[in-house]
Coordinates of C-alpha atoms in Angstrom, one line a residue:
X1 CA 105.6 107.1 88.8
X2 CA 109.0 106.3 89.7
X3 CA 110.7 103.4 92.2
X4 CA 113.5 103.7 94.2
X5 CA 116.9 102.5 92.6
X6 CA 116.8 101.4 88.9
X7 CA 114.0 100.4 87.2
X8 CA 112.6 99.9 83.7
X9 CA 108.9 100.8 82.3
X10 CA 107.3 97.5 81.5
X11 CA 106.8 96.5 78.5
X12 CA 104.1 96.5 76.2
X13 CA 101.4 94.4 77.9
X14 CA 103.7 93.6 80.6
X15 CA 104.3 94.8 84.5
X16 CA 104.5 98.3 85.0
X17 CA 108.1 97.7 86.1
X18 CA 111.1 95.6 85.4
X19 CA 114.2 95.7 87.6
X20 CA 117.9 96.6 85.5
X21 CA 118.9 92.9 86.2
X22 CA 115.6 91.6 84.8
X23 CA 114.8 89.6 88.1
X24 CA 112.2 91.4 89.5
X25 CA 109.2 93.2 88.1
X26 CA 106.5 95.1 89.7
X27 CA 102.3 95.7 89.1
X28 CA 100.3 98.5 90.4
X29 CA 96.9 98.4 90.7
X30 CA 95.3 101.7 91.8
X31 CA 91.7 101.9 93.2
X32 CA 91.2 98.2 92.1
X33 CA 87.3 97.5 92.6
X34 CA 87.6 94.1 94.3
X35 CA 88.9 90.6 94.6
X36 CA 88.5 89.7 91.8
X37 CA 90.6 92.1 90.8
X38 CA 93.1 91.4 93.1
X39 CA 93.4 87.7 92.4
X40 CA 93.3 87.9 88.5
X41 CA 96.4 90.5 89.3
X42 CA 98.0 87.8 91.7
X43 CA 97.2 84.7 89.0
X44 CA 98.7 87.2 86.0
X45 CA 102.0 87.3 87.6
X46 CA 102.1 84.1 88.5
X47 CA 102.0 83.3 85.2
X48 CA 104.4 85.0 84.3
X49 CA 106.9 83.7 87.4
X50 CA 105.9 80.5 86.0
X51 CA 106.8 81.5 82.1
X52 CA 110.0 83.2 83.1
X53 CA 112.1 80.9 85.9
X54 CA 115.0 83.9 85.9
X55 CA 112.4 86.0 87.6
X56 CA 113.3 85.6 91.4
X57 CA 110.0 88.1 92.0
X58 CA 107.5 89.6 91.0
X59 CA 105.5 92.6 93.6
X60 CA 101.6 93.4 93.0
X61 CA 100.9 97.0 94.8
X62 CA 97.4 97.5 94.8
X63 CA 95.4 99.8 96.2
X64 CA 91.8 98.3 97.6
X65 CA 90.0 101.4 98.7
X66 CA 86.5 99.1 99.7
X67 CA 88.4 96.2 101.1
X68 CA 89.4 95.4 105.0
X69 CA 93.0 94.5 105.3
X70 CA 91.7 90.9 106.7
X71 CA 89.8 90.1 103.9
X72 CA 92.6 91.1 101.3
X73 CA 95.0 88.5 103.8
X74 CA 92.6 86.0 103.6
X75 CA 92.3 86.1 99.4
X76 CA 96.4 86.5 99.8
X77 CA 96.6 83.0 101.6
X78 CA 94.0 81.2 99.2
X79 CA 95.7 82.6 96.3
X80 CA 99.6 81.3 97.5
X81 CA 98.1 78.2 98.8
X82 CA 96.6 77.2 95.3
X83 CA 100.0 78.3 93.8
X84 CA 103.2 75.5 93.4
X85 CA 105.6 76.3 96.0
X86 CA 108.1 77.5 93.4
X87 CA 106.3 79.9 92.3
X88 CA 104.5 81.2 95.4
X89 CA 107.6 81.5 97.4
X90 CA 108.3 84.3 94.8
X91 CA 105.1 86.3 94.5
X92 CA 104.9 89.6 96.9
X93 CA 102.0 91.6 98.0
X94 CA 101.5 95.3 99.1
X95 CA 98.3 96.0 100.0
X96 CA 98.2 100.1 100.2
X97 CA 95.7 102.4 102.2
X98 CA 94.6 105.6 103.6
X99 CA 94.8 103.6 107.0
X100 CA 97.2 100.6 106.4
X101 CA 100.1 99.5 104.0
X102 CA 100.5 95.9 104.5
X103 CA 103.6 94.2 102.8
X104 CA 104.4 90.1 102.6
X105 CA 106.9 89.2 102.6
X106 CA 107.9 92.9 104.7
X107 CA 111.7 93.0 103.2
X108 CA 113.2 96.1 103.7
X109 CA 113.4 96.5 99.6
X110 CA 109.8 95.4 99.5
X111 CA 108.6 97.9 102.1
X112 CA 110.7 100.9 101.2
X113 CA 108.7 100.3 97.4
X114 CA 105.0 100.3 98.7
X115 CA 106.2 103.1 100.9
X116 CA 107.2 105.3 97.7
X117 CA 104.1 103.6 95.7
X118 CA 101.9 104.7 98.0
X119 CA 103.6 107.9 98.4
X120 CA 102.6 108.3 94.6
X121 CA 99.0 107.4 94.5
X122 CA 96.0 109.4 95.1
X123 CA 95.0 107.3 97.6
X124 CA 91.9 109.7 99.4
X125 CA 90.3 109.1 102.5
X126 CA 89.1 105.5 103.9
X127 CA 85.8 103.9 102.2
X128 CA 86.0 101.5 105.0
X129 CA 85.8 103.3 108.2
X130 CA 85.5 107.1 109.7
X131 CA 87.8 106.0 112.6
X132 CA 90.6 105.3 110.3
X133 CA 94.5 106.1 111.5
X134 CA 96.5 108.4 109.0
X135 CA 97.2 107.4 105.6
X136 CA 100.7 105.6 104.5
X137 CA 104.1 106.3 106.0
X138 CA 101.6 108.0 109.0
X139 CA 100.6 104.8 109.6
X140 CA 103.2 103.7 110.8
X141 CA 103.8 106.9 113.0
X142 CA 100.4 106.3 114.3
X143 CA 101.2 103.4 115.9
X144 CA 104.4 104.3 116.7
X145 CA 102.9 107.4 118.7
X146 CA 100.3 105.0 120.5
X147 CA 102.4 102.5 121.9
X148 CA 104.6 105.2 123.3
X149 CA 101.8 106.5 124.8
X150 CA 100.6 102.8 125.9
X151 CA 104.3 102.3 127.3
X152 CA 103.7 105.6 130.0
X153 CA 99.9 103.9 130.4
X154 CA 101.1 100.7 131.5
X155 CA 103.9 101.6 133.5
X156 CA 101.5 103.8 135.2
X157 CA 103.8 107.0 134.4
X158 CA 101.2 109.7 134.0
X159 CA 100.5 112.0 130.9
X160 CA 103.1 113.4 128.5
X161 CA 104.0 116.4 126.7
X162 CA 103.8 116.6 123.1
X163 CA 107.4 117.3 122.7
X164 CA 108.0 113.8 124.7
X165 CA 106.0 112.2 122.4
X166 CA 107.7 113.7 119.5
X167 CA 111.2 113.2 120.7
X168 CA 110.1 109.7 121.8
X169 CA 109.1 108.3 118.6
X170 CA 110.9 111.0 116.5
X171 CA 108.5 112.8 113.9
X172 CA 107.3 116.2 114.2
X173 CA 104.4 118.2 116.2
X174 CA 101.6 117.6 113.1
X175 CA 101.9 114.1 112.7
X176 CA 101.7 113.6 116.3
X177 CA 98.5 116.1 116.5
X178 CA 96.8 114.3 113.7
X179 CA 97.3 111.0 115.4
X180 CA 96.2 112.2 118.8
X181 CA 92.8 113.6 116.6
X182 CA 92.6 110.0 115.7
X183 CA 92.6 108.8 118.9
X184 CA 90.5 111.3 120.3
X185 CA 87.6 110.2 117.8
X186 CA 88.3 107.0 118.4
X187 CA 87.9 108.5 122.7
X188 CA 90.8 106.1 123.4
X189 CA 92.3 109.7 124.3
X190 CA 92.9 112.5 127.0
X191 CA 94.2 115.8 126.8
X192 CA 94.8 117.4 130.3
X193 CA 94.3 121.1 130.8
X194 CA 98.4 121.5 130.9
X195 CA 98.3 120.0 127.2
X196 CA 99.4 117.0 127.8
X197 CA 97.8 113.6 127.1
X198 CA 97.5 110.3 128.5
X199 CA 95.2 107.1 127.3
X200 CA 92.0 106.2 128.7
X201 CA 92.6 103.5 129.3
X202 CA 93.8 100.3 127.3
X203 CA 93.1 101.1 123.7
X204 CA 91.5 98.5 122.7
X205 CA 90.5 99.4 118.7
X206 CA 93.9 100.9 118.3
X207 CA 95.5 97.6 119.5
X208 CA 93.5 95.2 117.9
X209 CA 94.3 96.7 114.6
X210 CA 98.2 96.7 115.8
X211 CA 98.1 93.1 116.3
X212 CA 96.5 92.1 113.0
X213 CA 99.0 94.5 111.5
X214 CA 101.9 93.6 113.8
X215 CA 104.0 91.2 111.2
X216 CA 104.1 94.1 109.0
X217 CA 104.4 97.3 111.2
X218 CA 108.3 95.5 112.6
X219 CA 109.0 93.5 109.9
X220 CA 108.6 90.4 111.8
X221 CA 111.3 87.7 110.1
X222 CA 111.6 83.9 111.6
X223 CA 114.4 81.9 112.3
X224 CA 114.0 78.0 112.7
X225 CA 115.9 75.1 113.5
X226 CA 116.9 73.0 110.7
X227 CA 119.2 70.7 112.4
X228 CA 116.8 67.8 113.1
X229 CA 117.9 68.1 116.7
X230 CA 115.3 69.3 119.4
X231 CA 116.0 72.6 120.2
X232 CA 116.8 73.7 123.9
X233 CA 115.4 77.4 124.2
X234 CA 117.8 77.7 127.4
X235 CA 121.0 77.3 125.3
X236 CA 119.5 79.2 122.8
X237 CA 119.1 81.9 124.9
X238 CA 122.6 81.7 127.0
X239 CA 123.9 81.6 123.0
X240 CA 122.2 85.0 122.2
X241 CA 123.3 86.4 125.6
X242 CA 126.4 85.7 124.9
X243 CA 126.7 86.9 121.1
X244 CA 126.3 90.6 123.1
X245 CA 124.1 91.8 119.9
X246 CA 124.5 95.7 118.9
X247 CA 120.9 96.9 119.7
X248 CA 118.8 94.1 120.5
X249 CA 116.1 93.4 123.7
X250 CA 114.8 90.3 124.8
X251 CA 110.6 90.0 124.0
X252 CA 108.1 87.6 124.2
X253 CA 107.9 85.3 127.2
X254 CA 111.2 86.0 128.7
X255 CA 110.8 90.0 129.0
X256 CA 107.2 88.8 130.5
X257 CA 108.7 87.1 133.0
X258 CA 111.1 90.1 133.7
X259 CA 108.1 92.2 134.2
X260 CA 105.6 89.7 135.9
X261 CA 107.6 87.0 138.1
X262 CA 104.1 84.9 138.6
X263 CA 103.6 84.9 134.4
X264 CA 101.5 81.6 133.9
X265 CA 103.3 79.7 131.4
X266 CA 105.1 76.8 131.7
X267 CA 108.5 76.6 129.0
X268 CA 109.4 78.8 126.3
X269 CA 107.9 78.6 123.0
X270 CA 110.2 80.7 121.3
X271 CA 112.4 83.4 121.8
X272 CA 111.0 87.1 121.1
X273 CA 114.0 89.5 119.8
X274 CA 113.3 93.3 119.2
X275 CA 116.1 95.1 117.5
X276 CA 116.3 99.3 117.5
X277 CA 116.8 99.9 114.0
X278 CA 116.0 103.8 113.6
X279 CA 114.4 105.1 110.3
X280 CA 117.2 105.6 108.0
X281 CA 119.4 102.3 109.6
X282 CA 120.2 99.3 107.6
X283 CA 117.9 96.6 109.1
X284 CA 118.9 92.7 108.1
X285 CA 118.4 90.5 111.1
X286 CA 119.3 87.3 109.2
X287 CA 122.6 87.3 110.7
X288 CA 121.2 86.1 113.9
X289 CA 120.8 82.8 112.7
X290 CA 124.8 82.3 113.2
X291 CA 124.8 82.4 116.6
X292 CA 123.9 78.8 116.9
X293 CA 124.3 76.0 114.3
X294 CA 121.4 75.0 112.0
X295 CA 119.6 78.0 112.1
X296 CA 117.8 79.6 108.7
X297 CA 116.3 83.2 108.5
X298 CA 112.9 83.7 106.8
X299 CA 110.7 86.5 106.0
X300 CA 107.9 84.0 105.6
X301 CA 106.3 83.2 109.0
X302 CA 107.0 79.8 110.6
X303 CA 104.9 78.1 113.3
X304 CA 107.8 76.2 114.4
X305 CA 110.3 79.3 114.9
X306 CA 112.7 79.1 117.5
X307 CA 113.6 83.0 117.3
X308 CA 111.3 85.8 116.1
X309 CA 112.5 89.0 115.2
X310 CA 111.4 92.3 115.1
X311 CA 112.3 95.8 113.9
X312 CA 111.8 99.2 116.5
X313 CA 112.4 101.8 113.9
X314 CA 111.3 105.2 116.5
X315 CA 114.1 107.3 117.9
X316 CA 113.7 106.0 121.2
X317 CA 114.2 102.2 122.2
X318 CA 112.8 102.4 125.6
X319 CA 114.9 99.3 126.6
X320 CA 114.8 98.5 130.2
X321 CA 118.9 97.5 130.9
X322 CA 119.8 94.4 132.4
X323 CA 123.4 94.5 133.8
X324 CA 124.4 91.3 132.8
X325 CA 122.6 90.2 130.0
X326 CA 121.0 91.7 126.8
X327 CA 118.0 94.5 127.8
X328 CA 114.3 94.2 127.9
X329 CA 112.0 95.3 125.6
X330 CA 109.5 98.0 126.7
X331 CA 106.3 96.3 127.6
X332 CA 104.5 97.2 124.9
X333 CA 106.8 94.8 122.4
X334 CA 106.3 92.3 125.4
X335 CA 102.6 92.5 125.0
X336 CA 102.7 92.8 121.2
X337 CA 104.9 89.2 121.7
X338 CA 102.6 87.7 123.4
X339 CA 99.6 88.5 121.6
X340 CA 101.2 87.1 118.2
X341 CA 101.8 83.9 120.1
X342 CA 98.4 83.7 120.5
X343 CA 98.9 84.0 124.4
X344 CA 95.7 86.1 124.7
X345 CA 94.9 85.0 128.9
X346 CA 98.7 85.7 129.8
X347 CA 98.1 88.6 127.9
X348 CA 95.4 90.3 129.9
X349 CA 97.5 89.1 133.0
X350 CA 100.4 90.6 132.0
X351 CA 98.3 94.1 131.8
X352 CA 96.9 93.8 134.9
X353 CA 100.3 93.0 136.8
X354 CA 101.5 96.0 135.5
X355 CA 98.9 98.2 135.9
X356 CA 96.5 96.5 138.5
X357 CA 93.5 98.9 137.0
X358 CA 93.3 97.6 133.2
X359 CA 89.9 97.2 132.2

């Protein structure tokens, strides 16, 4: 197995892989048979994070063939919160397969590794479920393809060609057929005689699993306020207008109330921030956090955020423009917003403005 950039085997009775520089290592673990697995992994390189303070992290990549994504979570949390902070803060976890690869912290070095672990294993078909999306990097399309397809559902826009799709989220005709099979078993799916294909209606498996995955399918990172001062969203807001940031749409709350005048909330909790960062593009939104004083970027997530970002890697933005002010994000970012703020009522409202029909 090999990892992207320069990397050492392991030593003897060590990780499988040791950075050049000595400050990160990596585990896999491939068809592990359980928890227990997984945590005596976890507490082995905690040890050694403990043993070793140059070592700024250390990655476990295991592959859980029996395990829901949920469940694996869950025993993640326990396991960090029985840890010291010092040595929590630099554990990592990549949960790989056939129908997720979850990644926390999701760095962009982090990712890119599961994604060429995972690559690299013989990870099979799903022991979990029949109804499974498409295994690793299609994962991501899968989702990808869907929410283009929710975008034309909600805006009430009708079916699409293929090629729309394909152009839209930028992959090729059998990735999108296998992820329209998905969909089809899952009937969230229709094909019209003239080959194209529109949603049911709203997809409600497909989403679900988005939203439990949605942290690590954009790469979600936090920024909070450190300055002791309460923070004023509105001058927040005016300062990110004003910064005129290369590729970036207003989420959340604020593209809500873009899209649905009468959305029922009062303030703004945070501000949402999608940024259209193809495949391929260099993706580092900590640099946001300049554009006000006493503002930190974190790829762990914070309750308190002020500013939550997140990565749109398909071809197509579908930004709505705003001739004044920094774009919209499509609704589909709006409602994935939302639902990670736990807004689940304004949710459902939001649908319904936009399509009046949602079930």
């Amino acid at each position: 197995m090999e990892l992207p950039g320069e990397w050492l085997s392991g030593p003897h009775g060590g990780p499988d892989f040791a950075s050049a520089d000595g400050h990160t290592i990596v585990e896999v673990k491939a068809r592990a048979q359980g928890l227990r697995d997984l945590r005596a992994a976890l507490m082995e390189l905690a040890v050694r994070l403990t043993q070793d303070p140059k070592l700024e992290q250390a990655l476990l990549a295991i592959h859980l063939p029996r395990i829901s994504l949920p469940r694996i979570q869950e025993a993640w949390t326990e396991a960090r919160a029985a840890l010291r902070p010092q040595v929590a803060g630099r554990l990592a976890l990549a949960a790989l397969a056939p129908d997720y690869r979850w990644v926390d912290p999701p760095t962009p070095q982090l990712v890119e590794i599961a994604d060429v672990i995972a690559s690299q294993l013989e990870l099979g078909k799903s022991e979990r479920t029949e109804n499974a999306p498409a295994g690793g990097t299609g994962t991501l399309f899968f989702f990808e393809i869907t929410k283009v397809l929710l975008e034309a559902w909600m805006r009430g826009r009708g079916a699409l060609q293929v090629q729309q799709i394909m152009e839209r989220v930028g992959c090729s005709h059998p990735t999108v057929a296998a992820a329209l099979d998905d969909l089809e078993r899952r009937r969230e799916v229709l094909r019209t005689r003239d080959r194209r294909v529109e949603l049911k209606g709203l997809p409600h498996q497909t989403l679900e699993e988005a939203v439990v995955l949605n942290e690590s399918l954009r790469q979600t990172q936090w920024i909070t306020d450190i300055s002791g001062t309460p923070s004023d969203s509105t001058k927040l807001l005016r300062r990110l207008q004003g910064a005129k940031l290369p590729r970036a749409a207003l989420g959340g709350v604020v593209a809500a109330r873009h899209y649905h005048p009468a959305f029922d909330l009062h303030g703004t909790p945070r501000i949402d921030l999608t940024l259209w960062r193809p495949r391929g593009t260099a993706y580092d939104p900590a640099g946001i956090a300049k554009v006000y004083p006493g503002l930190v970027a974190t790829t762990v997530r914070q309750a308190d955020a002020v500013i939550a970002v997140h990565r749109l890697a398909r071809a197509d933005a579908l930004f709505e423009n705003n001739a004044k002010d920094l774009p919209y994000a499509d609704p589909v970012e709006t409602l994935l917003d939302l639902y990670e703020l736990r807004l689940t009522v304004q949710a459902q409202a939001f649908v319904k403005h936009l399509r009046g029909d949602a079930p």
